mmCIF file of C-alpha atoms in Angstrom:
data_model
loop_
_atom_site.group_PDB
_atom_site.id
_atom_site.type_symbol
_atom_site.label_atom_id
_atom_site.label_comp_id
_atom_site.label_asym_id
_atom_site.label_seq_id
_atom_site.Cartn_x
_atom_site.Cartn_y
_atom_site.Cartn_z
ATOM 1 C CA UNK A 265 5.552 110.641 302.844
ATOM 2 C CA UNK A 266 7.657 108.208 304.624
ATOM 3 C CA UNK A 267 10.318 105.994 302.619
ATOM 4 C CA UNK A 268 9.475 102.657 301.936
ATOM 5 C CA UNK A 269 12.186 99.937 303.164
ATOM 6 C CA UNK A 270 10.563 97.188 302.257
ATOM 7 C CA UNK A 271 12.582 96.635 299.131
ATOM 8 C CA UNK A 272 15.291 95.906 302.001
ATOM 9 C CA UNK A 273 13.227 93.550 303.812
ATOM 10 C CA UNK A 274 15.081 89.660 303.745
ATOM 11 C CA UNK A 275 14.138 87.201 300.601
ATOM 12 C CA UNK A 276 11.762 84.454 302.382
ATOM 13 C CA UNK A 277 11.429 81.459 300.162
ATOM 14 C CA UNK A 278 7.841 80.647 299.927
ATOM 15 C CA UNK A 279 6.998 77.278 301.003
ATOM 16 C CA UNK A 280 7.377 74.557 298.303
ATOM 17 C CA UNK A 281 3.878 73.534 298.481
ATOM 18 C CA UNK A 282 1.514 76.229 298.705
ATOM 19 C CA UNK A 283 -1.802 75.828 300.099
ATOM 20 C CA UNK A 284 -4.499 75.977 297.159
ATOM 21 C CA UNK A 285 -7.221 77.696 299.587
ATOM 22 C CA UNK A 286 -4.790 80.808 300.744
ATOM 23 C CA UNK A 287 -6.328 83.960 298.666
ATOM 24 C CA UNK A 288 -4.577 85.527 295.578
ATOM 25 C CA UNK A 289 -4.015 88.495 297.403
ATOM 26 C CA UNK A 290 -3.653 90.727 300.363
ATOM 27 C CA UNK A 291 -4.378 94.200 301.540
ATOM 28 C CA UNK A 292 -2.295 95.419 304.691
ATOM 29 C CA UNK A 293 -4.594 98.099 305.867
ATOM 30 C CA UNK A 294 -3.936 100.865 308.529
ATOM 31 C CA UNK A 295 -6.674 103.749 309.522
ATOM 32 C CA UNK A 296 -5.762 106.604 311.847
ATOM 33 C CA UNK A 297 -9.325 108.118 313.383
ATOM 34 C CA UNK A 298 -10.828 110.793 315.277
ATOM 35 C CA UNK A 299 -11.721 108.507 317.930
ATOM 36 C CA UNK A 300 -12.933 104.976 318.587
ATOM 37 C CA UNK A 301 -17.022 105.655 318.737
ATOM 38 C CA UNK A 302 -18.872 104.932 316.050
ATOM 39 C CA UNK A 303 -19.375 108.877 315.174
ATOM 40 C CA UNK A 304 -15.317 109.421 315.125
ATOM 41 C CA UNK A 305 -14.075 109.472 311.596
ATOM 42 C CA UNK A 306 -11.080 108.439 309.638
ATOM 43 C CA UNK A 307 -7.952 110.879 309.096
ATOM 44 C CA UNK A 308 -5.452 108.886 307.328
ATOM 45 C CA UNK A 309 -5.465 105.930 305.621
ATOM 46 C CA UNK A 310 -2.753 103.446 304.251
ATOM 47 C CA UNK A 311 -2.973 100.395 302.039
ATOM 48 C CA UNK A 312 0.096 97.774 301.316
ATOM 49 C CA UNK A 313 -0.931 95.914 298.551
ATOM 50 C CA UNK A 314 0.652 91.878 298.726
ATOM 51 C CA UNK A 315 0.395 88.946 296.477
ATOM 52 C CA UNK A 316 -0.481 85.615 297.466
ATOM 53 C CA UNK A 317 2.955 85.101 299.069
ATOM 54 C CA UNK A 318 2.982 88.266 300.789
ATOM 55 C CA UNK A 319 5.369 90.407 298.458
ATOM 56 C CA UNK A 320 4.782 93.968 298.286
ATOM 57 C CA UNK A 321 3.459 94.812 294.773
ATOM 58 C CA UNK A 322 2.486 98.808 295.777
ATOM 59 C CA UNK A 323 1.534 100.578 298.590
ATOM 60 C CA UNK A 324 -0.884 104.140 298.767
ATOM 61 C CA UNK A 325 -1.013 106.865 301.918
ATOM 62 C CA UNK A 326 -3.577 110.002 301.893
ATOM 63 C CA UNK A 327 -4.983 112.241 304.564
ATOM 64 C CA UNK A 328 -8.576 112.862 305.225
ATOM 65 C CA UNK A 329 -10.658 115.640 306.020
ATOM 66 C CA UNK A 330 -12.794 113.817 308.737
ATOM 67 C CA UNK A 331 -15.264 117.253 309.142
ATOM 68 C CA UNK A 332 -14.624 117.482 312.679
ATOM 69 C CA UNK A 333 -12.485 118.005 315.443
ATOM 70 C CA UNK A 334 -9.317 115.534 314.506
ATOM 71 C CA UNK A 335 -9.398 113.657 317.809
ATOM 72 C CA UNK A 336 -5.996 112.431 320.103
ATOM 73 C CA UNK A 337 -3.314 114.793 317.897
ATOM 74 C CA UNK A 338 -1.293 113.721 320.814
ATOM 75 C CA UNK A 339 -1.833 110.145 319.389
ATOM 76 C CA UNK A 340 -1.649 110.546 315.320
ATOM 77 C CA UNK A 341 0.099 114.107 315.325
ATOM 78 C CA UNK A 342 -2.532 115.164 313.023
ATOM 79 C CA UNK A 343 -3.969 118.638 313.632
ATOM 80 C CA UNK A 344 -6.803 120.701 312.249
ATOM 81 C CA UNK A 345 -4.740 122.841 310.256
ATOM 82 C CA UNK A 346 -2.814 120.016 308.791
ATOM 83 C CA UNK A 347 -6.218 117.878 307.508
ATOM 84 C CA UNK A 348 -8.254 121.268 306.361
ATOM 85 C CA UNK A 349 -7.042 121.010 302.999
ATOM 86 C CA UNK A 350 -7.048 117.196 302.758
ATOM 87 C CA UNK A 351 -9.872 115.071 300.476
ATOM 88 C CA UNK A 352 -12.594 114.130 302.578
ATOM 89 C CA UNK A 353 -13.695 110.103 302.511
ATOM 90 C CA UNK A 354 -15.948 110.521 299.795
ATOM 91 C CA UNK A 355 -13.082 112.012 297.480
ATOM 92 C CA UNK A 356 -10.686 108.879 298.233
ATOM 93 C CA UNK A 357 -13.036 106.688 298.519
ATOM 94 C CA UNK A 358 -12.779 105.165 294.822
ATOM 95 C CA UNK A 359 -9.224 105.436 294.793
ATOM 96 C CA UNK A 360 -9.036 102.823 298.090
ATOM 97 C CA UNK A 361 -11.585 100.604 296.202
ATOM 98 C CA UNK A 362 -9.209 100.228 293.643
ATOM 99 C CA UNK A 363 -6.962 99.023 295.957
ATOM 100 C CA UNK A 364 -8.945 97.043 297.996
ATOM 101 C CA UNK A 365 -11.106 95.381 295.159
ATOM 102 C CA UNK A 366 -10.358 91.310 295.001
ATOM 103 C CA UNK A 367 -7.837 90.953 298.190
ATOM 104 C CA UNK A 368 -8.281 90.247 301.732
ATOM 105 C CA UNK A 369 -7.914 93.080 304.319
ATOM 106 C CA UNK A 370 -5.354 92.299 306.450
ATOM 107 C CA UNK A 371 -4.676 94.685 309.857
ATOM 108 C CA UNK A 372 -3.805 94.474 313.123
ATOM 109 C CA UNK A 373 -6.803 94.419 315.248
ATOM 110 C CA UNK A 374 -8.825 94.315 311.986
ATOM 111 C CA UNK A 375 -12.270 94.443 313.315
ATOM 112 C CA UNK A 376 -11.643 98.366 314.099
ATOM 113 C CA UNK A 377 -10.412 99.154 310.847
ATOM 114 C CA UNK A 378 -13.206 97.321 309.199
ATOM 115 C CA UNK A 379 -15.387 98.877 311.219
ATOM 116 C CA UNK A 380 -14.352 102.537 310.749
ATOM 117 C CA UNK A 381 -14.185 101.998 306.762
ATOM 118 C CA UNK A 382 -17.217 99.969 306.456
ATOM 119 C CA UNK A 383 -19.221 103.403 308.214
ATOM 120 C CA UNK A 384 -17.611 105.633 306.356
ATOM 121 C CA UNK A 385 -18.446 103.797 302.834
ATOM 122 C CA UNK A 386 -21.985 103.731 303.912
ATOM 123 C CA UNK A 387 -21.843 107.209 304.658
ATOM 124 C CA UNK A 388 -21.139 107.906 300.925
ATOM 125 C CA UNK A 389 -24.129 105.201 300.371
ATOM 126 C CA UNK A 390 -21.353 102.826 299.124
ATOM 127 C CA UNK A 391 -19.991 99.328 299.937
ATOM 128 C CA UNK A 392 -16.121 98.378 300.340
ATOM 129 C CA UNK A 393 -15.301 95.957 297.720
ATOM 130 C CA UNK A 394 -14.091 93.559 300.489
ATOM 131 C CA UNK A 395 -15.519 90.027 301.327
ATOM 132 C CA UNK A 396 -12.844 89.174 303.863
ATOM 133 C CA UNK A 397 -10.557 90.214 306.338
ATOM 134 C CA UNK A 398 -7.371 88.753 307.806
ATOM 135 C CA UNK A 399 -6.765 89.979 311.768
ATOM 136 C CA UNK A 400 -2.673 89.786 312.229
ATOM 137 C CA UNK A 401 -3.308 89.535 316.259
ATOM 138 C CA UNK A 402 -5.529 86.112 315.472
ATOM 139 C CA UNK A 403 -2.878 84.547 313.107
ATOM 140 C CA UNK A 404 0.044 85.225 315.665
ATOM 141 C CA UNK A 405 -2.716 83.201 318.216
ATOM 142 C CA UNK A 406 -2.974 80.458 315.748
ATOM 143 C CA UNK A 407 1.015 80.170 314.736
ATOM 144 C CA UNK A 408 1.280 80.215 318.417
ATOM 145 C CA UNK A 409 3.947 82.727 318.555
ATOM 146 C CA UNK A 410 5.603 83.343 321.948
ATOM 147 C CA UNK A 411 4.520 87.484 322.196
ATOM 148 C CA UNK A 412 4.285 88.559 325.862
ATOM 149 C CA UNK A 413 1.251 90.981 324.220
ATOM 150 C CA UNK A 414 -0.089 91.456 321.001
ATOM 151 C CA UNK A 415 0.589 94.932 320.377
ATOM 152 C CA UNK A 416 1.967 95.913 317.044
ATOM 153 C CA UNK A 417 5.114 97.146 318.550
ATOM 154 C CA UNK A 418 5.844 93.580 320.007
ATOM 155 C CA UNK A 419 4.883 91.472 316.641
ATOM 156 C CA UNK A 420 8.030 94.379 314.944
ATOM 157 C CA UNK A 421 10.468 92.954 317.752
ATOM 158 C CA UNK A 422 9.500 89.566 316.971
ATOM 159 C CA UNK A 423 10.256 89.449 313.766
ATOM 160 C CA UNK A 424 13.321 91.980 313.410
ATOM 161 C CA UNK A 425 10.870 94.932 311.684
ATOM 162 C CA UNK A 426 11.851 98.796 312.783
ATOM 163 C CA UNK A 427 9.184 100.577 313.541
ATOM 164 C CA UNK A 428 10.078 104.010 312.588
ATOM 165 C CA UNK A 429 6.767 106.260 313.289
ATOM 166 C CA UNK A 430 4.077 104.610 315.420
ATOM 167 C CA UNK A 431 0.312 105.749 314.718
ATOM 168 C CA UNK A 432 1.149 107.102 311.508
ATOM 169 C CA UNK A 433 -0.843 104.965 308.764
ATOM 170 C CA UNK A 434 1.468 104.440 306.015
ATOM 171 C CA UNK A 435 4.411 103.442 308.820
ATOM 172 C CA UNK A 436 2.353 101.061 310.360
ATOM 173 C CA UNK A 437 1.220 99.738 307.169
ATOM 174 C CA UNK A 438 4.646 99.010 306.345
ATOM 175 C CA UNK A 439 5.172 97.566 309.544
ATOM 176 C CA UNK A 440 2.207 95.735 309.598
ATOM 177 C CA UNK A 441 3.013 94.276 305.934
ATOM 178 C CA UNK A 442 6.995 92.916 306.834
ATOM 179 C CA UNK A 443 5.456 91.191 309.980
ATOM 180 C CA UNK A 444 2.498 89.182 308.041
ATOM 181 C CA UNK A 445 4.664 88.137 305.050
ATOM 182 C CA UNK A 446 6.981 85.679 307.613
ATOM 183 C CA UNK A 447 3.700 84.810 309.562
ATOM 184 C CA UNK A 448 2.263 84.100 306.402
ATOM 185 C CA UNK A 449 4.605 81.440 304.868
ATOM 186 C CA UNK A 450 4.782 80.113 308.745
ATOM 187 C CA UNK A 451 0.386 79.496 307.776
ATOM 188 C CA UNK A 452 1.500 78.020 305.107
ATOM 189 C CA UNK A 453 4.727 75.725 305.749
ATOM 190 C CA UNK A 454 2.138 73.710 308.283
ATOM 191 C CA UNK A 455 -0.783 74.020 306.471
ATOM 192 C CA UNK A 456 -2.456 76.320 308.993
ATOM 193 C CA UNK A 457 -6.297 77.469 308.069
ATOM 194 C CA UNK A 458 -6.318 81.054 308.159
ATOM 195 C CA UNK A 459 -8.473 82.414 309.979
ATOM 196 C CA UNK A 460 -10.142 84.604 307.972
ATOM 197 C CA UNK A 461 -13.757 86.260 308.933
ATOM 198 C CA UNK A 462 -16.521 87.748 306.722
ATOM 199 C CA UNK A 463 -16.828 91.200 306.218
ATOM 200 C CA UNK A 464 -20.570 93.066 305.962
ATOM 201 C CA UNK A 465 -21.288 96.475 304.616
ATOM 202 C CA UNK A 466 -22.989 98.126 306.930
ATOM 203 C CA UNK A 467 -26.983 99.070 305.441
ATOM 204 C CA UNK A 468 -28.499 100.789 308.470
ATOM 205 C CA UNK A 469 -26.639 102.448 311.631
ATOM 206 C CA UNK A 470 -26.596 105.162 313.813
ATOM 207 C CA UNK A 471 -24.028 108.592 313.920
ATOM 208 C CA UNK A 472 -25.382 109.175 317.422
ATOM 209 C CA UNK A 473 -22.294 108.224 320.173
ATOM 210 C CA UNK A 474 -23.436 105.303 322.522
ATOM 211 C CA UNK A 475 -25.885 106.976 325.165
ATOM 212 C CA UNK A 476 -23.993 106.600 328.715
ATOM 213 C CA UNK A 477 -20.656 105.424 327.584
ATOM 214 C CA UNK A 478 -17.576 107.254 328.394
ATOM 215 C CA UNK A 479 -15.414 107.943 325.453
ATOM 216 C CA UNK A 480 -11.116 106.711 326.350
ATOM 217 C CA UNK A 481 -9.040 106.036 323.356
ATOM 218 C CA UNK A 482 -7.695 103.186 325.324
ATOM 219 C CA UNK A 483 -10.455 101.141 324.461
ATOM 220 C CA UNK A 484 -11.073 98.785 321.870
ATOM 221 C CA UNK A 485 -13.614 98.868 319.098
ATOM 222 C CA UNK A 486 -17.355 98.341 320.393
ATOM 223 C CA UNK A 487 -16.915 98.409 324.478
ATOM 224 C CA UNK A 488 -19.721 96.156 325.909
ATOM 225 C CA UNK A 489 -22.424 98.298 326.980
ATOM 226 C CA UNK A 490 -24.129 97.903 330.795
ATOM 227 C CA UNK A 491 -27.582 97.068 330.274
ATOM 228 C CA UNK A 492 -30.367 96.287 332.979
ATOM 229 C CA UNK A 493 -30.781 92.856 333.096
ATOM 230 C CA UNK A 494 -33.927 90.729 331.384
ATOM 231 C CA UNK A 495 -37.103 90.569 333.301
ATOM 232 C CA UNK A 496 -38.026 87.600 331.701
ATOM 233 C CA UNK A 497 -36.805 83.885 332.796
ATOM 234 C CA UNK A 498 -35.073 81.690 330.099
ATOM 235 C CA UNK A 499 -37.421 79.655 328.713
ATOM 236 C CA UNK A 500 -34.606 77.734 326.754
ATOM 237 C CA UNK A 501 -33.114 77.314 323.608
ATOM 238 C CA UNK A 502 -34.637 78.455 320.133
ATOM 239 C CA UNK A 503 -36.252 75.588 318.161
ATOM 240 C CA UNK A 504 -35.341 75.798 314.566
ATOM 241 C CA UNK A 505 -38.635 77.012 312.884
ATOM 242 C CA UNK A 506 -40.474 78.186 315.412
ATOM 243 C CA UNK A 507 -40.646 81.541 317.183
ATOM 244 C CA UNK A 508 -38.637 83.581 319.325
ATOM 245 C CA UNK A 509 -39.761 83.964 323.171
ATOM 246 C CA UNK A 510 -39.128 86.934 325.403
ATOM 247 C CA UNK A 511 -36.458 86.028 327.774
ATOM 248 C CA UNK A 512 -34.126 84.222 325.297
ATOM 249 C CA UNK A 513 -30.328 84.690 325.472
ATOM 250 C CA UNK A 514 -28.944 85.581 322.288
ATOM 251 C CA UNK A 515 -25.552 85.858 320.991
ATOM 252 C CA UNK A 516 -24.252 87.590 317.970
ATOM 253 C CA UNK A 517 -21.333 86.821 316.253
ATOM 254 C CA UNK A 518 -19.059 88.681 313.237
ATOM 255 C CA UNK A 519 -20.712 91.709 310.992
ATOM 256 C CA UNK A 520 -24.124 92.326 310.568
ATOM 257 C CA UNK A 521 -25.008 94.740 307.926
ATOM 258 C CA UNK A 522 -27.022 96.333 310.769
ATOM 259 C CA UNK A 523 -25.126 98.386 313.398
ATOM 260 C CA UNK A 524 -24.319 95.526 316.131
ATOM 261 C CA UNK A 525 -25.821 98.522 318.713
ATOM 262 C CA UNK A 526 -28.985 98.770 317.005
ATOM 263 C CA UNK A 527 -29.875 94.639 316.617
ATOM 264 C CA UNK A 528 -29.123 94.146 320.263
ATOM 265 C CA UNK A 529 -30.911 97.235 320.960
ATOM 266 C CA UNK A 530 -33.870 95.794 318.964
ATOM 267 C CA UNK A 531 -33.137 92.477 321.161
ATOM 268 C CA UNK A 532 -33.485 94.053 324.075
ATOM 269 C CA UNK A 533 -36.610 96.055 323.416
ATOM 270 C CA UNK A 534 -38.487 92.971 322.109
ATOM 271 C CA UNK A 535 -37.595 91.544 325.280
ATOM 272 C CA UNK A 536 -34.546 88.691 324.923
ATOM 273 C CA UNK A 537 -31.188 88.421 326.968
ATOM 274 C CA UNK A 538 -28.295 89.716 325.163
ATOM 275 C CA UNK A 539 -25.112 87.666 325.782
ATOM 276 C CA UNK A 540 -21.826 88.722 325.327
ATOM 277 C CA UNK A 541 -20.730 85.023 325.038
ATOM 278 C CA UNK A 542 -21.919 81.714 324.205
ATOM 279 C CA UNK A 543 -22.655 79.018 326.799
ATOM 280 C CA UNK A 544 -25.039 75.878 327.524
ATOM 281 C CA UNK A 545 -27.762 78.287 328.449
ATOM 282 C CA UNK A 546 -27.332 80.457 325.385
ATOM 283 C CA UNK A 547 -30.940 80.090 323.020
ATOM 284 C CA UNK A 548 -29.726 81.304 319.743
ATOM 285 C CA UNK A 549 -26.117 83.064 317.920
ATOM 286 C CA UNK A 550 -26.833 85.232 315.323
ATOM 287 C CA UNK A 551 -24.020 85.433 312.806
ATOM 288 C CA UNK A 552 -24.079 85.721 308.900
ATOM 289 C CA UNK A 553 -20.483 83.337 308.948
ATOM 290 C CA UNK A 554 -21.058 80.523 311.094
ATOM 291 C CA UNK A 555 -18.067 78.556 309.746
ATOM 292 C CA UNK A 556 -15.471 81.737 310.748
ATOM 293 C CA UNK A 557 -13.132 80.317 313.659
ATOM 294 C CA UNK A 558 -14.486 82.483 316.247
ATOM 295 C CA UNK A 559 -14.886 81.993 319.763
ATOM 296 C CA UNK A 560 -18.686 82.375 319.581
ATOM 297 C CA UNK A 561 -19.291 80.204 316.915
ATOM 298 C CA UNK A 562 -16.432 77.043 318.290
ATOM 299 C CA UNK A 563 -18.650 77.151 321.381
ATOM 300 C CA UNK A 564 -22.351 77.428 319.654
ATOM 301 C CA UNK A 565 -21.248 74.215 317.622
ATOM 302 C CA UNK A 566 -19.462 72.472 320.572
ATOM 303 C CA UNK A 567 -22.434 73.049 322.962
ATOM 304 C CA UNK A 568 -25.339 72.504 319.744
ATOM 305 C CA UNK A 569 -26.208 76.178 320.054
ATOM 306 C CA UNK A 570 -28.737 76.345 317.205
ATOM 307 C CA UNK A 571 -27.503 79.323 314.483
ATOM 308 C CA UNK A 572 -29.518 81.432 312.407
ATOM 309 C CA UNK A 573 -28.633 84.587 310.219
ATOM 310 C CA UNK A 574 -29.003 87.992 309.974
ATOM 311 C CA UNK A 575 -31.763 88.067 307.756
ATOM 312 C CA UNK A 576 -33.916 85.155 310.063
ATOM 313 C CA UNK A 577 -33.234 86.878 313.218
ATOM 314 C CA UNK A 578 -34.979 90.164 311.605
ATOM 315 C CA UNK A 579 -37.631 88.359 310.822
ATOM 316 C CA UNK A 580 -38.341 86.274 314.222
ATOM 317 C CA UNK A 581 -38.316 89.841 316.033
ATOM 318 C CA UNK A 582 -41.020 90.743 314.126
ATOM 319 C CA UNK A 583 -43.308 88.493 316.146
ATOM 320 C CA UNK A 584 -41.549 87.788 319.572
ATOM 321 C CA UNK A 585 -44.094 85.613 321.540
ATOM 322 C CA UNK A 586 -44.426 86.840 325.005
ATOM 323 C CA UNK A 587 -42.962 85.587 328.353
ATOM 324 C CA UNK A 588 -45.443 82.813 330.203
ATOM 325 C CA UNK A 589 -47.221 84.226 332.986
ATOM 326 C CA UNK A 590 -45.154 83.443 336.250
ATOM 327 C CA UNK A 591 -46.841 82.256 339.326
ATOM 328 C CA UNK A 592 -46.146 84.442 342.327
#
C-alpha cells in the first residue's frame, strides 16, 4: 500500500460562511479497469473518504479479481498473477458500500467511474448506495481555473499536489482528494453551485462489447456510435401528452437505469433520430435530472426543448405512431 501524505497536506481555513446546500460529505473515488467497454471490469479500487469541508477522515485500497484478462498492464501495472488471488467485486462490494453510503462520489472524469461501478453492482443484482456524483474536471470548468488540459496530472501542478504513482487507484485517490479540498472551499468562498449530477443504478444492460466499435484505451467512456441515418423526416417537436412519431430527434441526457446503448438502440429501432446534442430541431431530451447543469439540459431549457423521463419515454415507445406517407 502506498503511504498516505495527506496528513502533510497545508491547513486551508474553510470559508467563514459555508454554503447550507454543499453535502455533508464526500467520496474521492478512483477505479482502475480492464478496459473502457462496457464488458471490461474493475481491478482496483480506492475510496478517500472527506467531510463537508473536504478533510480526509479515512481512506480504503483493494484489488479485484475482474475474471478475465486484466487489460493495459502497461497502463495499471496490474498482471494476472498479481489479481488471481484478489476478492472479486462481489466480495468487496459491501465493504465499498460502507464507504460510499450517504456522500457524494467525487472523481475525475466521474461519469467512467460511475459507470464501471454502477455495472458491476448490478452484476451482483445490487445498487451503489450513491445518489450523486461530483466530476472534479466540471468544477475546475466552473471555478474557471486557468489548466491548459484537464488531465489529472495538470489539476496536481496546479495546485502544488505530487503525484507519486499515476494509474494506481489509491495514488490517484489521494491525488484526486488534495486537489478537490482547495477547489472546494474556492465553490464555496463565491458561493459557486456545484455541479453535481444524479446517479442511476443500472436495472437492465448488456455484457456484449458494442457491435462494430474498435476497442483504444484512449477513449473516453461511451464513444458515440456511427449509426445509419433516420429514414424518416422530422415531423417536429414532441407535444407534451401526446405520442411519439417516427422520425423524431431525441436526446438523452445523465443516467438511465437502462444501458444508454440499449434505449437509443430501442430509439432507433422504433424509428426516431438519435441526437448526440440538443438544438432548435431537437423533439424531445430524455433525462431522469433535468435540473443537473449539463450541456444538454442548459440548451433543452434555453431553446423550450420539451423534457420527459426515463420512465415516460419507455412508455411512448411502446406505441410509436408511424411516419406520414411522403409524396414522391
Amino acid at each position: 500500500m502506498l503511504e498516505d501524505p495527506t496528513a502533510a497536506a497545508p491547513h486551508l481555513a474553510p470559508p467563514s460562511s459555508w454554503p447550507a446546500t454543499y453535502p455533508q460529505g464526500y467520496a474521492v473515488v478512483d477505479v482502475e479497469t480492464t478496459g473502457l467497454a462496457r464488458d471490461d471490469r474493475i481491478v482496483s479500487a480506492a475510496v478517500y473518504q472527506l467531510d463537508a469541508r473536504g478533510a480526509v477522515q479515512d481512506h480504503w485500497y483493494t484489488l479485484v479479481n475482474p475474471q478475465r484478462d486484466p487489460g493495459p498492464v502497461w497502463i495499471h501495472g496490474l498482471t494476472e498473477e498479481m489479481l488471481a488471488d484478489a476478492p472479486r467485486f462481489p466480495e468487496i462490494a459491501a465493504e465499498l458500500s460502507e464507504r460510499l453510503a450517504d456522500r457524494v462520489l467525487v472523481a475525475h472524469n466521474a461519469a467512467f467511474d460511475w459507470s464501471m461501478l454502477a455495472r458491476e453492482y448490478a452484476r451482483t443484482r445490487g445498487a451503489a448506495p450513491v445518489r450523486q456524483r461530483l466530476c472534479t474536471i466540471a468544477l475546475s470548468k466552473e471555478l474557471g481555473l486557468p489548466l491548459p488540459n484537464h488531465k489529472l496530472e495538470t489539476l496536481a501542478a496546479h495546485y502544488g499536489v505530487v503525484q507519486r504513482r499515476a494509474h494506481h487507484a489509491l495514488d490517484d485517490a489521494r491525488v484526486l482528494a488534495e486537489t478537490f479540498r482547495p477547489s472546494l472551499h474556492r465553490a464555496a468562498e463565491t458561493g459557486l453551485r456545484l455541479p453535481l449530477l444524479a446517479c442511476q443504478p443500472l436495472t437492465e444492460w448488456s455484457e456484449g462489447p458494442a457491435i462494430g466499435r474498435q476497442r483504444s484505451y484512449r477513449q473516453t467512456w461511451r464513444p458515440s456510435r456511427k449509426r445509419p441515418a433516420c429514414p424518416y423526416p422530422n415531423p417536429g417537436r414532441y407535444e407534451p401528452g401526446g405520442q411519439l412519431v417516427q422520425g423524431m430527434r431525441v436526446a438523452f441526457s445523465g443516467d438511465t437505469s437502462v444501458d444508454r446503448e440499449l434505449l437509443e438502440d430501442r430509439a432507433v429501432e422504433a424509428g426516431l433520430h438519435v441526437a448526440t446534442s440538443v438544438s432548435r430541431l431537437t423533439s424531445v431530451l430524455v433525462t431522469n435530472d433535468p435540473e443537473s447543469p449539463t450541456s444538454k439540459t442548459t440548451k433543452a431549457r434555453a431553446f423550450g426543448t420539451p423534457v420527459i423521463d426515463e420512465a415516460a419515454f419507455m412508455q411512448l415507445l411502446q406505441d410509436v405512431t408511424p411516419a406520414p406517407p411522403t409524396n414522391r
